[in-house]
XYZ file of C-alpha atoms in Angstrom:
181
model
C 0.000 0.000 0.000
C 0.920 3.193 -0.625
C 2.218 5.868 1.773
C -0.078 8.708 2.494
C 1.431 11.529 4.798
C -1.478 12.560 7.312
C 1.225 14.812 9.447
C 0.958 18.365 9.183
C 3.587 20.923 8.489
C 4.145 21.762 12.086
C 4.593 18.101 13.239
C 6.509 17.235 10.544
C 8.895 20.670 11.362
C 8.941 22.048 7.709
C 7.451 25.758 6.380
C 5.732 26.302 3.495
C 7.486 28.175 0.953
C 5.749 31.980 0.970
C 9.045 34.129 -0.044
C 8.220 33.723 -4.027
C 4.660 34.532 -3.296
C 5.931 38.037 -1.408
C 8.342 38.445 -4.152
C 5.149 38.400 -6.246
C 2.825 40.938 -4.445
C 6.331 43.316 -3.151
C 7.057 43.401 -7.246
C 3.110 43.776 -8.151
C 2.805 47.151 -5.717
C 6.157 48.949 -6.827
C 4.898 48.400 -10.168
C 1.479 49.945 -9.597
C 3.347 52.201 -7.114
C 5.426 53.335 -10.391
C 2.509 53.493 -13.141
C 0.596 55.935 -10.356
C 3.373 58.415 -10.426
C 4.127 58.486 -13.997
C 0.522 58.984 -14.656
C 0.513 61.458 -12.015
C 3.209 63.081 -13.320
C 2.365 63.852 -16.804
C -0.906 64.344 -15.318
C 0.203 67.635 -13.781
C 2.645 68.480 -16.445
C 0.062 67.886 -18.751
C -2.199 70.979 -16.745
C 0.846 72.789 -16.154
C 1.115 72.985 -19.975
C -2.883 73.600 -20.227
C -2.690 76.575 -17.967
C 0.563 77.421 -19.804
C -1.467 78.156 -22.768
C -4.723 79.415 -21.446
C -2.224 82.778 -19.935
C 0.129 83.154 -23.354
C -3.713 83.516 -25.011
C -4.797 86.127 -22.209
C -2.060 87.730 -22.858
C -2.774 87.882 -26.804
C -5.972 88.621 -26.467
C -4.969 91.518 -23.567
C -2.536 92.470 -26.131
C -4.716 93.093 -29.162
C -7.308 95.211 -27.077
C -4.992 97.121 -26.201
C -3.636 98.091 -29.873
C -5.877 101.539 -30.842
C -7.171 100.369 -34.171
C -6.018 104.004 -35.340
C -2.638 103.066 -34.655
C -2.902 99.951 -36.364
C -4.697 102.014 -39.752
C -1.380 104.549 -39.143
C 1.032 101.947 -38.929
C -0.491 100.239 -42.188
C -0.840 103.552 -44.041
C 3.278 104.432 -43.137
C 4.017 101.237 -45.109
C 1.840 101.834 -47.968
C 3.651 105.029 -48.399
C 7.414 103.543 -47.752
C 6.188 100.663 -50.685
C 5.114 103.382 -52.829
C 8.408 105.099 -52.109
C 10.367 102.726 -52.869
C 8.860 102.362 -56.232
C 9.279 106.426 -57.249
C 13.287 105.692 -56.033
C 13.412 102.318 -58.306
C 12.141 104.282 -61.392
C 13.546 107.555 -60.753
C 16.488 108.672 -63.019
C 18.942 110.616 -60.938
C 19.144 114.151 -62.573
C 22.983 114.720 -61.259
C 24.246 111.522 -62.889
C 22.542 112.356 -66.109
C 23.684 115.820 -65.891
C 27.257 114.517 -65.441
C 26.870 112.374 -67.861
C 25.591 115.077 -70.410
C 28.600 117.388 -69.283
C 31.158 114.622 -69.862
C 30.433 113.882 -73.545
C 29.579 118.102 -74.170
C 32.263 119.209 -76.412
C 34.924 122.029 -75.566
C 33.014 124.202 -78.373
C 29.721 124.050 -77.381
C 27.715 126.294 -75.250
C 23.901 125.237 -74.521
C 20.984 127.825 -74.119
C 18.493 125.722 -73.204
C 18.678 122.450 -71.168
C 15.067 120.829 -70.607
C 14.053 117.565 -69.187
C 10.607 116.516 -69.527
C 9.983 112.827 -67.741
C 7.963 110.178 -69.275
C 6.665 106.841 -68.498
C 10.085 105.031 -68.481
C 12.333 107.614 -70.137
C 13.261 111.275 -69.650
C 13.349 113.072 -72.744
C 15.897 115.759 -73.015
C 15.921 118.505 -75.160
C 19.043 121.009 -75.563
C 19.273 123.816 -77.707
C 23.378 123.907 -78.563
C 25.397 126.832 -80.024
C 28.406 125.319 -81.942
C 30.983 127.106 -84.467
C 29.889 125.247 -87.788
C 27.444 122.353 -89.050
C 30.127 120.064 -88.572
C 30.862 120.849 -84.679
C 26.690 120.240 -84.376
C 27.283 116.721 -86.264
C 30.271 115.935 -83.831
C 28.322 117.252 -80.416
C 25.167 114.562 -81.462
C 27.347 111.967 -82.160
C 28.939 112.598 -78.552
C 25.246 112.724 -77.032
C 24.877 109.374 -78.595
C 27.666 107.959 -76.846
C 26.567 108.656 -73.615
C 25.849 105.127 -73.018
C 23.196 102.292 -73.845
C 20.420 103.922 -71.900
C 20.433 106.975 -74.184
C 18.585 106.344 -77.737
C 16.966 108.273 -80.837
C 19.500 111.634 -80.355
C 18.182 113.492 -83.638
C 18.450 117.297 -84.472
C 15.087 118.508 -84.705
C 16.208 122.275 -86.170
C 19.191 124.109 -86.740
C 19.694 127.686 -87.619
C 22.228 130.463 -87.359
C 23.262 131.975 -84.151
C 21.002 135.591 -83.586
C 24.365 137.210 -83.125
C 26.164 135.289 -86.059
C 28.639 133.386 -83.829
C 27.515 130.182 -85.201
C 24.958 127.711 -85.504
C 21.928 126.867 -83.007
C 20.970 123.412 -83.322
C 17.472 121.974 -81.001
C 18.960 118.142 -79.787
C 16.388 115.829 -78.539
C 17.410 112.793 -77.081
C 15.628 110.383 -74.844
C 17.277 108.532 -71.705
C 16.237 105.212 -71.006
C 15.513 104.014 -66.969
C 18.130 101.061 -66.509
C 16.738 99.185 -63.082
């Protein structure tokens, strides 16, 4: 027949094995111990954050009632005008670098009486009434005008006549001057 053991524990002087069992339940509370505070944690950061936000928009919104609308209308006006400034000084032909220009390529002989700019939409016409010693001095001074550069086209003589005090001949130049951007 076969042994049966009818003694319990205490008679027979042995303990039942219960440290893997508290290994169990210590591990199983530090884990749920650990999972509370992380949730915890980016539970508050997560309203820090929230609250964060909710002041940077106060802020805005204290911020834009504060702007006078009249201010805003001046400030968008001002930059309008400095666009629309910008523009004239893009298309604008300096006068003193054309004038230098004009003066550079005038011949020794030549005296002007009249000296007239008239702007147009993207070119200034000039017109110049020249007194020069002979018909071929007037030939030379428009060729010169027409070497002023590549921004400076159609020089023609529109009249020529002699001098009212007999000194030479009066020729009317007109030559336009192209805007170069």
């Amino acid at each position: 027949m076969a042994k049966i053991n009818l003694k319990s524990n205490e008679m027979s002087g042995r303990r039942p094995n219960s440290q893997g069992s508290n290994k169990s339940l210590v591990f199983g509370i530090v884990s749920l111990a650990v999972g509370l505070a992380v949730f915890g944690m980016v539970r508050y950061l997560t309203i820090q954050t929230e609250n964060q936000n909710e002041e940077a928009r106060a802020e805005v919104v204290q911020l834009e009632n504060n702007m006078n609308t009249d201010d805003v209308k001046k400030l968008y006006d001002f930059q309008d005008r400095l666009i629309e400034i910008e523009g004239l000084m893009d298309n604008k032909v300096s006068q003193m670098e054309l004038l230098e220009k004009i003066e550079r390529h005038t011949l020794p002989a030549t005296r002007f009486t009249k000296l007239e700019f008239e702007r147009q939409s993207s070119k200034t016409e000039i017109d110049a009434t020249v007194v020069v010693e002979n018909h071929v001095e007037l030939a030379k001074q428009i060729e010169a005008f027409s070497l002023i550069g590549s921004e400076v086209e159609n020089v023609f003589l529109s009249s020529s006549k002699i001098n009212r005090e007999g000194s030479g001949i009066e020729g009317n130049v007109i030559f336009y001057y192209k805007d170069i951007k």
